[in-house]
């Protein structure tokens, strides 16, 4: 049985990192490939 506080903390950090990575990838793809819509389909 896992500790619920650890699970909540892990999920919070995971979602925060996921948001941060998608935002970075979105601006990175915009700056490197501004006319490529393939990346905007994912980000």
Coordinates of C-alpha atoms in Angstrom, one line a residue:
X1 CA 0.0 0.0 0.0
X2 CA 1.5 3.3 -1.1
X3 CA 1.3 6.5 0.8
X4 CA -1.4 8.8 -0.7
X5 CA 0.6 11.9 0.0
X6 CA 3.5 10.6 -2.0
X7 CA 1.2 9.6 -4.9
X8 CA -0.4 13.1 -4.9
X9 CA 3.0 14.8 -4.8
X10 CA 4.2 12.6 -7.6
X11 CA 1.1 13.3 -9.7
X12 CA 1.4 17.0 -9.1
X13 CA 5.0 17.1 -10.1
X14 CA 4.3 15.0 -13.1
X15 CA 1.5 17.2 -14.4
X16 CA 3.6 20.3 -13.8
X17 CA 6.5 18.9 -15.7
X18 CA 4.2 17.7 -18.5
X19 CA 2.7 21.2 -18.8
X20 CA 6.2 22.8 -18.7
X21 CA 7.5 20.5 -21.4
X22 CA 4.6 20.9 -23.7
X23 CA 4.8 24.7 -23.4
X24 CA 8.6 24.6 -24.1
X25 CA 8.1 22.3 -27.1
X26 CA 5.3 24.5 -28.4
X27 CA 7.5 27.6 -28.5
X28 CA 10.5 25.7 -29.7
X29 CA 8.6 24.3 -32.6
X30 CA 7.2 27.7 -33.3
X31 CA 10.6 29.3 -33.4
X32 CA 12.3 26.5 -35.3
X33 CA 9.5 25.4 -37.6
X34 CA 7.1 28.3 -37.8
X35 CA 5.4 27.0 -41.0
X36 CA 5.2 23.4 -40.0
X37 CA 1.8 22.4 -38.7
X38 CA 2.8 18.9 -38.0
X39 CA 4.1 19.8 -34.5
X40 CA 1.1 22.0 -33.8
X41 CA -1.1 19.0 -34.1
X42 CA 0.6 17.5 -31.1
X43 CA 1.5 20.7 -29.2

